Each structure stands twice: as C-alpha cells, then as structure tokens.
Coordinates of N, CA and C in Angstrom, one line a residue:
M1 N -8.9 28.3 9.6 CA -7.5 28.1 9.1 C -6.8 27.0 9.9
A2 N -6.1 26.1 9.2 CA -5.4 25.1 10.0 C -4.1 25.6 10.5
A3 N -3.6 25.0 11.6 CA -2.3 25.4 12.2 C -1.3 25.1 11.2
K4 N -0.1 25.7 11.4 CA 1.0 25.5 10.4 C 1.4 24.1 10.1
D5 N 1.5 23.2 11.1 CA 1.9 21.8 10.9 C 0.7 20.9 10.8
E6 N -0.5 21.4 10.8 CA -1.6 20.5 10.7 C -2.1 20.3 9.3
P7 N -2.7 19.1 9.0 CA -3.2 18.9 7.6 C -4.4 19.9 7.3
V8 N -4.4 20.4 6.1 CA -5.5 21.2 5.7 C -6.8 20.4 5.6
V9 N -7.9 21.0 6.1 CA -9.2 20.3 6.1 C -9.9 20.6 4.8
I10 N -10.3 19.6 4.0 CA -11.1 19.7 2.8 C -12.5 19.2 3.2
K11 N -13.5 20.1 3.0 CA -14.9 19.7 3.3 C -15.6 19.3 2.0
K12 N -16.3 18.1 2.1 CA -17.1 17.7 0.9 C -18.6 17.8 1.2
Y13 N -19.3 18.6 0.4 CA -20.7 18.8 0.6 C -21.6 17.8 -0.2
A14 N -22.8 17.9 0.2 CA -23.8 16.9 -0.4 C -23.8 17.0 -1.9
N15 N -23.6 18.2 -2.5 CA -23.6 18.4 -3.9 C -22.2 18.0 -4.6
R16 N -21.4 17.3 -3.7 CA -20.1 16.7 -4.2 C -19.0 17.8 -4.3
R17 N -19.3 19.0 -4.0 CA -18.3 20.1 -4.1 C -17.3 20.0 -3.0
L18 N -16.1 20.3 -3.3 CA -15.0 20.2 -2.3 C -14.5 21.6 -1.9
Y19 N -14.4 21.9 -0.6 CA -14.1 23.2 -0.2 C -12.8 23.2 0.7
N20 N -11.8 23.9 0.2 CA -10.5 23.9 0.9 C -10.6 25.0 2.0
T21 N -10.6 24.6 3.3 CA -10.7 25.6 4.4 C -9.5 26.4 4.6
G22 N -8.3 25.9 4.0 CA -7.1 26.6 4.1 C -7.0 27.8 3.2
T23 N -7.6 27.7 2.0 CA -7.5 28.8 1.1 C -8.9 29.5 0.9
S24 N -9.9 28.9 1.5 CA -11.3 29.4 1.4 C -11.8 29.4 0.0
T25 N -11.5 28.3 -0.7 CA -11.9 28.2 -2.1 C -12.4 26.8 -2.4
Y26 N -13.2 26.7 -3.4 CA -13.7 25.4 -3.9 C -12.6 24.8 -4.8
V27 N -12.4 23.5 -4.6 CA -11.4 22.8 -5.4 C -12.0 21.6 -6.1
T28 N -11.2 21.0 -6.9 CA -11.6 19.8 -7.7 C -10.7 18.6 -7.3
L29 N -11.0 17.4 -7.8 CA -10.2 16.3 -7.5 C -8.8 16.5 -8.1
E30 N -8.7 17.1 -9.2 CA -7.4 17.4 -9.9 C -6.6 18.3 -9.0
D31 N -7.2 19.3 -8.3 CA -6.5 20.2 -7.4 C -5.9 19.3 -6.2
L32 N -6.7 18.4 -5.7 CA -6.3 17.6 -4.6 C -5.1 16.7 -5.1
A33 N -5.2 16.2 -6.3 CA -4.1 15.4 -6.8 C -2.8 16.2 -6.9
E34 N -2.9 17.5 -7.3 CA -1.7 18.3 -7.3 C -1.2 18.6 -5.9
M35 N -2.1 18.7 -4.9 CA -1.6 18.9 -3.5 C -0.8 17.7 -3.1
V36 N -1.3 16.5 -3.4 CA -0.6 15.2 -3.1 C 0.8 15.2 -3.7
K37 N 0.9 15.6 -5.0 CA 2.2 15.6 -5.6 C 3.2 16.6 -5.0
K38 N 2.6 17.7 -4.5 CA 3.5 18.7 -3.9 C 3.8 18.4 -2.4
G39 N 3.2 17.3 -1.9 CA 3.4 16.9 -0.5 C 2.6 17.6 0.5
D40 N 1.5 18.3 0.1 CA 0.7 19.0 1.0 C -0.2 18.0 1.7
E41 N -0.2 18.1 3.0 CA -1.1 17.2 3.8 C -2.5 17.7 4.0
F42 N -3.5 16.8 3.8 CA -4.9 17.3 4.0 C -5.7 16.1 4.3
T43 N -6.8 16.4 5.0 CA -7.8 15.4 5.3 C -9.1 15.8 4.7
V44 N -10.0 14.9 4.3 CA -11.3 15.3 3.7 C -12.4 14.8 4.7
Q45 N -13.2 15.8 5.0 CA -14.3 15.5 5.9 C -15.7 15.7 5.3
D46 N -16.6 14.9 5.7 CA -18.0 15.1 5.3 C -18.5 16.4 5.9
A47 N -18.9 17.4 5.1 CA -19.3 18.7 5.7 C -20.4 18.6 6.7
K48 N -21.3 17.6 6.5 CA -22.5 17.5 7.4 C -22.2 16.8 8.7
T49 N -21.5 15.6 8.5 CA -21.3 14.8 9.7 C -19.9 14.9 10.3
G50 N -18.9 15.5 9.6 CA -17.6 15.6 10.1 C -16.8 14.3 10.0
E51 N -17.4 13.3 9.3 CA -16.7 12.0 9.2 C -15.5 12.1 8.2
D52 N -14.4 11.4 8.6 CA -13.2 11.5 7.8 C -13.4 10.6 6.6
I53 N -13.4 11.2 5.4 CA -13.6 10.4 4.1 C -12.4 10.5 3.2
T54 N -11.2 10.7 3.8 CA -10.0 10.9 3.0 C -9.8 9.7 2.1
H55 N -9.9 8.5 2.7 CA -9.6 7.2 2.0 C -10.4 7.1 0.7
P56 N -11.8 7.2 0.8 CA -12.6 7.1 -0.5 C -12.3 8.2 -1.5
V57 N -12.0 9.4 -1.0 CA -11.7 10.5 -1.9 C -10.4 10.2 -2.6
L58 N -9.3 9.8 -1.9 CA -8.0 9.4 -2.6 C -8.2 8.3 -3.5
T59 N -9.1 7.3 -3.2 CA -9.3 6.2 -4.1 C -10.0 6.7 -5.3
Q60 N -10.9 7.7 -5.2 CA -11.6 8.2 -6.3 C -10.6 9.0 -7.3
I61 N -9.6 9.7 -6.6 CA -8.6 10.4 -7.4 C -7.8 9.4 -8.3
I62 N -7.4 8.2 -7.7 CA -6.7 7.2 -8.4 C -7.6 6.7 -9.6
F63 N -8.9 6.5 -9.3 CA -9.8 6.0 -10.3 C -9.9 7.0 -11.5
E64 N -9.9 8.3 -11.2 CA -10.0 9.3 -12.2 C -8.7 9.3 -13.1
L65 N -7.6 9.2 -12.4 CA -6.3 9.2 -13.1 C -6.1 8.0 -14.0
E66 N -6.5 6.8 -13.4 CA -6.4 5.6 -14.2 C -7.3 5.6 -15.5
N67 N -8.3 6.4 -15.5 CA -9.2 6.4 -16.6 C -8.8 7.5 -17.7
K68 N -7.7 8.2 -17.4 CA -7.1 9.1 -18.3 C -6.2 8.4 -19.3
E69 N -6.3 8.6 -20.6 CA -5.6 7.9 -21.6 C -4.1 8.2 -21.4
G70 N -3.3 7.1 -21.3 CA -1.8 7.2 -21.2 C -1.3 7.4 -19.8
Q71 N -2.2 7.3 -18.8 CA -1.8 7.5 -17.4 C -1.9 6.2 -16.6
N72 N -2.3 5.1 -17.2 CA -2.5 3.9 -16.4 C -1.2 3.4 -15.8
M73 N -1.2 3.2 -14.5 CA 0.0 2.7 -13.8 C -0.3 1.3 -13.2
L74 N -1.5 1.0 -13.0 CA -1.9 -0.3 -12.3 C -2.1 -1.4 -13.3
P75 N -1.2 -2.3 -13.5 CA -1.4 -3.4 -14.5 C -2.6 -4.3 -14.2
I76 N -3.2 -4.9 -15.2 CA -4.4 -5.7 -14.9 C -4.0 -6.9 -14.0
P77 N -2.9 -7.6 -14.2 CA -2.6 -8.7 -13.2 C -2.6 -8.2 -11.8
F78 N -2.0 -7.0 -11.5 CA -1.9 -6.5 -10.2 C -3.3 -6.2 -9.7
L79 N -4.2 -5.6 -10.5 CA -5.6 -5.3 -10.1 C -6.3 -6.6 -9.7
R80 N -6.1 -7.7 -10.6 CA -6.8 -8.9 -10.3 C -6.3 -9.5 -9.0
Q81 N -5.0 -9.5 -8.7 CA -4.5 -10.1 -7.5 C -5.0 -9.3 -6.3
L82 N -5.0 -7.9 -6.4 CA -5.5 -7.1 -5.3 C -6.9 -7.4 -5.0
I83 N -7.8 -7.5 -6.0 CA -9.2 -7.8 -5.8 C -9.4 -9.1 -5.1
A84 N -8.5 -10.1 -5.5 CA -8.6 -11.5 -4.9 C -8.3 -11.5 -3.4
F85 N -7.5 -10.5 -2.9 CA -7.2 -10.5 -1.5 C -8.3 -9.9 -0.6
Y86 N -9.3 -9.2 -1.2 CA -10.4 -8.7 -0.4 C -11.2 -9.8 0.2
G87 N -11.3 -9.8 1.5 CA -12.1 -10.9 2.2 C -11.2 -12.1 2.5
D88 N -10.0 -12.1 2.0 CA -9.1 -13.2 2.2 C -8.4 -13.1 3.5
Q89 N -7.9 -14.2 4.1 CA -7.2 -14.1 5.4 C -5.9 -13.3 5.3
M90 N -5.4 -13.1 4.0 CA -4.2 -12.3 3.9 C -4.4 -10.8 3.8
Q91 N -5.7 -10.4 3.8 CA -6.0 -9.0 3.7 C -5.3 -8.1 4.7
M92 N -5.2 -8.7 5.9 CA -4.6 -7.9 7.0 C -3.1 -7.5 6.8
I93 N -2.4 -8.3 5.9 CA -1.0 -8.1 5.7 C -0.8 -7.2 4.5
V94 N -1.7 -7.3 3.5 CA -1.5 -6.6 2.2 C -1.2 -5.1 2.4
P95 N -2.0 -4.3 3.2 CA -1.7 -2.9 3.3 C -0.3 -2.5 3.8
S96 N 0.1 -3.3 4.8 CA 1.5 -3.0 5.3 C 2.5 -3.3 4.3
F97 N 2.4 -4.4 3.5 CA 3.3 -4.8 2.5 C 3.4 -3.8 1.4
L98 N 2.2 -3.3 0.9 CA 2.2 -2.3 -0.1 C 2.8 -1.0 0.3
E99 N 2.5 -0.6 1.6 CA 3.0 0.7 2.1 C 4.5 0.6 2.2
Q100 N 5.1 -0.5 2.8 CA 6.5 -0.6 2.9 C 7.2 -0.6 1.6
S101 N 6.6 -1.3 0.6 CA 7.2 -1.4 -0.7 C 7.2 -0.1 -1.4
M102 N 6.2 0.7 -1.3 CA 6.1 2.0 -1.9 C 7.1 3.0 -1.2
M103 N 7.2 2.9 0.1 CA 8.2 3.7 0.8 C 9.6 3.5 0.3
A104 N 9.9 2.2 0.2 CA 11.3 1.8 -0.3 C 11.5 2.3 -1.7
F105 N 10.5 2.2 -2.6 CA 10.6 2.7 -4.0 C 10.7 4.2 -4.0
T106 N 10.0 4.9 -3.1 CA 10.0 6.4 -3.1 C 11.4 6.9 -2.7
K107 N 12.0 6.2 -1.8 CA 13.4 6.6 -1.4 C 14.4 6.4 -2.5
E108 N 14.2 5.3 -3.3 CA 15.1 4.9 -4.3 C 14.9 5.8 -5.6
Q109 N 13.7 6.2 -5.8 CA 13.3 7.0 -7.0 C 14.0 8.3 -7.1
E110 N 14.3 8.9 -5.9 CA 15.0 10.2 -5.9 C 16.4 10.1 -6.6
R111 N 17.1 9.0 -6.2 CA 18.4 8.8 -6.8 C 18.3 8.5 -8.3
L112 N 17.2 7.7 -8.7 CA 17.0 7.4 -10.1 C 16.7 8.6 -10.9
R113 N 15.9 9.5 -10.3 CA 15.6 10.8 -11.0 C 16.8 11.6 -11.3
E114 N 17.7 11.7 -10.3 CA 19.0 12.4 -10.5 C 19.8 11.8 -11.6
Q115 N 19.9 10.5 -11.6 CA 20.8 9.8 -12.6 C 20.1 10.0 -14.0
M116 N 18.8 9.9 -14.1 CA 18.2 10.1 -15.4 C 18.4 11.5 -15.9
K117 N 18.3 12.5 -15.0 CA 18.4 13.9 -15.4 C 19.8 14.1 -15.9
S118 N 20.9 13.5 -15.2 CA 22.2 13.8 -15.7 C 22.6 13.0 -16.9
A119 N 21.9 11.9 -17.2 CA 22.2 11.1 -18.4 C 21.5 11.5 -19.7
L120 N 20.5 12.4 -19.5 CA 19.7 12.9 -20.7 C 20.7 13.6 -21.7
G121 N 20.6 13.2 -23.0 CA 21.4 13.8 -24.0 C 22.8 13.3 -24.1
K122 N 23.1 12.2 -23.3 CA 24.5 11.7 -23.4 C 24.5 10.4 -24.2
T123 N 25.6 9.8 -24.3 CA 25.8 8.6 -25.1 C 25.0 7.4 -24.6
P124 N 24.8 6.4 -25.4 CA 24.2 5.1 -25.0 C 24.9 4.5 -23.8
M125 N 26.2 4.7 -23.7 CA 27.0 4.1 -22.6 C 26.6 4.8 -21.3
D126 N 26.4 6.1 -21.4 CA 26.0 6.9 -20.2 C 24.6 6.4 -19.8
M127 N 23.7 6.2 -20.7 CA 22.3 5.8 -20.4 C 22.3 4.4 -19.8
M128 N 23.3 3.6 -20.1 CA 23.4 2.2 -19.6 C 23.6 2.3 -18.1
K129 N 24.2 3.3 -17.6 CA 24.4 3.5 -16.2 C 23.1 3.5 -15.3
L130 N 22.0 3.8 -16.0 CA 20.8 3.8 -15.3 C 20.3 2.5 -14.9
S131 N 20.8 1.4 -15.5 CA 20.4 0.1 -15.2 C 20.7 -0.3 -13.8
A132 N 21.7 0.3 -13.2 CA 22.1 -0.1 -11.8 C 21.0 0.2 -10.8
P133 N 20.5 1.5 -10.8 CA 19.4 1.8 -9.8 C 18.2 1.0 -10.1
M134 N 17.9 0.7 -11.4 CA 16.7 0.0 -11.8 C 16.8 -1.5 -11.2
K135 N 18.0 -2.0 -11.3 CA 18.2 -3.4 -10.8 C 18.1 -3.4 -9.3
A136 N 18.5 -2.3 -8.6 CA 18.4 -2.2 -7.2 C 16.9 -2.2 -6.8
I137 N 16.1 -1.5 -7.6 CA 14.6 -1.4 -7.3 C 14.0 -2.8 -7.5
E138 N 14.4 -3.5 -8.6 CA 13.9 -4.8 -8.9 C 14.3 -5.8 -7.8
E139 N 15.5 -5.7 -7.3 CA 16.0 -6.5 -6.2 C 15.2 -6.3 -4.9
Q140 N 14.9 -5.0 -4.6 CA 14.1 -4.6 -3.4 C 12.7 -5.2 -3.5
T141 N 12.1 -5.1 -4.7 CA 10.8 -5.6 -4.9 C 10.8 -7.2 -4.8
R142 N 11.8 -7.8 -5.3 CA 11.9 -9.3 -5.2 C 12.0 -9.7 -3.8
R143 N 12.8 -9.0 -3.0 CA 12.9 -9.4 -1.5 C 11.6 -9.2 -0.8
N144 N 10.9 -8.1 -1.2 CA 9.6 -7.8 -0.5 C 8.6 -8.9 -0.9
I145 N 8.6 -9.3 -2.1 CA 7.7 -10.4 -2.6 C 8.0 -11.7 -1.8
E146 N 9.3 -12.0 -1.7 CA 9.7 -13.2 -1.0 C 9.2 -13.2 0.5
M147 N 9.3 -12.1 1.1 CA 8.8 -12.0 2.5 C 7.3 -12.1 2.6
F148 N 6.6 -11.5 1.5 CA 5.2 -11.6 1.5 C 4.8 -13.1 1.3
Q149 N 5.5 -13.8 0.4 CA 5.2 -15.2 0.2 C 5.4 -16.0 1.4
N150 N 6.4 -15.7 2.2 CA 6.7 -16.4 3.4 C 5.6 -16.2 4.4
A151 N 5.0 -14.9 4.4 CA 3.9 -14.6 5.3 C 2.7 -15.4 4.9
M152 N 2.5 -15.6 3.6 CA 1.3 -16.4 3.1 C 1.4 -17.8 3.6
R153 N 2.6 -18.4 3.6 CA 2.8 -19.7 4.0 C 2.4 -19.9 5.5
M154 N 2.6 -18.8 6.3 CA 2.3 -18.9 7.7 C 0.8 -19.0 7.9
F155 N 0.0 -18.7 6.9 CA -1.4 -18.7 7.1 C -2.0 -20.0 6.5
T156 N -1.3 -21.1 6.5 CA -1.9 -22.3 6.1 C -3.0 -22.7 7.0
P157 N -4.2 -22.8 6.4 CA -5.4 -23.1 7.3 C -5.3 -24.4 8.1
F158 N -5.8 -24.3 9.3 CA -5.8 -25.5 10.2 C -7.0 -26.4 9.8
P159 N -6.8 -27.7 9.9 CA -7.9 -28.6 9.6 C -9.1 -28.3 10.5
P160 N -10.3 -28.4 9.9 CA -11.5 -28.1 10.7 C -11.7 -29.0 11.9
A161 N -12.0 -28.4 13.1 CA -12.2 -29.3 14.3 C -13.4 -30.1 14.1
G162 N -13.2 -31.4 14.5 CA -14.4 -32.3 14.5 C -14.8 -32.8 13.1
G163 N -14.1 -32.4 12.1 CA -14.5 -32.8 10.7 C -13.8 -34.0 10.2
G164 N -14.5 -34.9 9.5 CA -14.0 -36.1 8.9 C -13.9 -37.3 9.8
P165 N -13.7 -38.5 9.3 CA -13.7 -39.7 10.1 C -12.5 -39.7 11.0
A166 N -11.3 -39.2 10.5 CA -10.1 -39.3 11.4 C -10.3 -38.5 12.6
A167 N -11.0 -37.3 12.5 CA -11.2 -36.5 13.7 C -12.1 -37.2 14.7
A168 N -13.1 -37.8 14.1 CA -14.1 -38.5 15.0 C -13.5 -39.6 15.8
S169 N -12.5 -40.3 15.2 CA -12.0 -41.5 15.9 C -10.9 -41.1 16.9
E170 N -10.4 -39.8 16.9 CA -9.4 -39.5 17.9 C -9.9 -39.3 19.3
P171 N -9.1 -39.7 20.3 CA -9.5 -39.5 21.7 C -9.7 -38.0 22.0
A172 N -10.4 -37.7 23.1 CA -10.7 -36.3 23.5 C -9.4 -35.6 23.9
G173 N -8.5 -36.4 24.5 CA -7.2 -35.9 24.9 C -6.4 -35.3 23.7
K174 N -6.4 -36.0 22.6 CA -5.7 -35.5 21.4 C -6.4 -34.2 20.9
E175 N -7.7 -34.2 21.0 CA -8.4 -32.9 20.5 C -8.0 -31.7 21.3
E176 N -7.9 -31.9 22.7 CA -7.5 -30.8 23.5 C -6.0 -30.4 23.2
A177 N -5.2 -31.4 23.0 CA -3.8 -31.1 22.7 C -3.7 -30.3 21.4
K178 N -4.6 -30.7 20.4 CA -4.6 -29.9 19.1 C -5.0 -28.5 19.3
A179 N -6.0 -28.3 20.2 CA -6.5 -27.0 20.4 C -5.5 -26.1 21.0
S180 N -4.7 -26.7 22.0 CA -3.6 -26.0 22.6 C -2.5 -25.7 21.6
E181 N -2.3 -26.6 20.7 CA -1.2 -26.4 19.7 C -1.6 -25.3 18.8
K182 N -2.9 -25.2 18.4 CA -3.4 -24.1 17.6 C -3.1 -22.8 18.2
T183 N -3.4 -22.7 19.5 CA -3.2 -21.4 20.2 C -1.7 -21.0 20.2
D184 N -0.8 -22.0 20.4 CA 0.6 -21.8 20.3 C 1.0 -21.3 18.9
D185 N 0.4 -21.9 17.9 CA 0.7 -21.6 16.5 C 0.3 -20.1 16.2
L186 N -0.8 -19.7 16.7 CA -1.3 -18.4 16.5 C -0.4 -17.3 17.2
L187 N 0.1 -17.7 18.4 CA 1.0 -16.8 19.1 C 2.3 -16.7 18.3
E188 N 2.8 -17.8 17.8 CA 4.0 -17.8 17.0 C 3.8 -17.1 15.7
L189 N 2.6 -17.2 15.1 CA 2.3 -16.4 13.9 C 2.4 -14.9 14.1
K190 N 1.9 -14.5 15.2 CA 1.9 -13.0 15.5 C 3.4 -12.6 15.6
E191 N 4.2 -13.4 16.3 CA 5.6 -13.0 16.4 C 6.3 -13.0 15.1
Q192 N 6.0 -13.9 14.2 CA 6.6 -13.9 12.9 C 6.2 -12.7 12.0
I193 N 4.9 -12.3 12.2 CA 4.5 -11.2 11.4 C 5.2 -9.9 11.9
A194 N 5.3 -9.8 13.3 CA 6.0 -8.7 13.8 C 7.5 -8.6 13.4
A195 N 8.1 -9.8 13.3 CA 9.5 -9.9 12.8 C 9.6 -9.5 11.4
M196 N 8.6 -9.9 10.5 CA 8.6 -9.5 9.1 C 8.4 -8.0 9.0
Q197 N 7.6 -7.4 9.8 CA 7.4 -6.0 9.8 C 8.7 -5.2 10.1
R198 N 9.5 -5.8 11.1 CA 10.7 -5.1 11.5 C 11.7 -5.2 10.3
K199 N 11.7 -6.3 9.6 CA 12.6 -6.5 8.5 C 12.3 -5.5 7.4
L200 N 11.0 -5.3 7.1 CA 10.6 -4.4 6.1 C 11.0 -3.0 6.5
D201 N 10.8 -2.6 7.8 CA 11.2 -1.3 8.3 C 12.7 -1.1 8.0
K202 N 13.5 -2.1 8.3 CA 15.0 -1.9 8.1 C 15.3 -1.8 6.6
M203 N 14.6 -2.5 5.8 CA 14.9 -2.5 4.3 C 14.5 -1.1 3.7
S204 N 13.5 -0.5 4.3 CA 13.1 0.8 3.8 C 13.8 1.9 4.4

C-alpha cells in the first residue's frame, strides 16, 4: 500500500494486465483515465524490471481516447506540427511550452465552467457573456505562441565552420573570433530561454 501522499503504483505485467497496488485489483486503461480525471496520482512500473513506464502508458491512453468516435481533441494540423518537431532543434523547448500553456488553460477553465453552468437555460444575452473568458483564453494562447516563435528565432542555425569559399578565404584570426562569438551566442541563448520560462511561469 502506498503512503497517503505518495502516488499509487500500477504494475504492468508481461500479459499487458495492469495491477493497482493501492486497491489490490486489476485495472484497465479506462480505469487509469478515470483516475487522471479525478486527480489521483499514480506511476506505472514494469512488474518485472521496476522500470517507470508512466509516459508510454499515458500516451497509450490518449491514443485510445483519440480513436473513440466523437472524442477527438487533437486537430490534424497540431499533430502534423508536433510530429515535425521530433528530432528538431526546437524539441527541447516544446514540452515546456505545452506544459505551461496547458497549466494556464487549466486555471482559466475553472472560471469558464462556472460561467457556462450559470448561463445554461438563460437568454442569448446571458450566453454572450461567455465570450469574455473565451477571449481571455485565446489571448493567453496568442501570447504563448508569440513567445514560442521568439524562441524559435533564437535558434537560427550558425553557418557551418570551414564551409564555402568565403570561409576558406578568411584569416585564421577571424575564424577564432567567430568561434568565440558562437560561444557567447550560446550563453546568451540559454539566458533568453530562462527568461522566457520565467515569463511563462508568471503568466500561468
């Protein structure tokens, strides 16, 4: 049994069965999805090796939900863009951007839920009041995208060292100066990324 404040351990066996050590029962991916919705913390471990496989299991849950009719949340353009970032130099920033954006949306959606609940069954004028929180969410998303685009600009690739006629004709002193300049640019880039992260934290 897990301690009160510790995540429940779900063990996955070779036959793909999932065992909830907190309730001593076998569970399904749907059960885990319900636990996520209720805010129950859990980790999934390989029953044989003890390896943490929470990430692939959560990804599998999303895959199963996306394949249910009428439950698609991830639009095709988003999926294409996300796939394109794998192996790209921007991949290191994407997880933080998505996490901060989702945190900001989660905080805003509680207020939106309450307004939708109070507006149900009322006049069209009352329903129009819902546009305010939606615009706030859209504005938040727009700001996040702008910061993400600024981060992308910071990753403009440097020209390859020693490539092309121009590089070959430059004195050695200039090449050393460029190498030093690249190091300074990388340090500045790290500082800019840290600054962007702090801005995202404040926004959320």
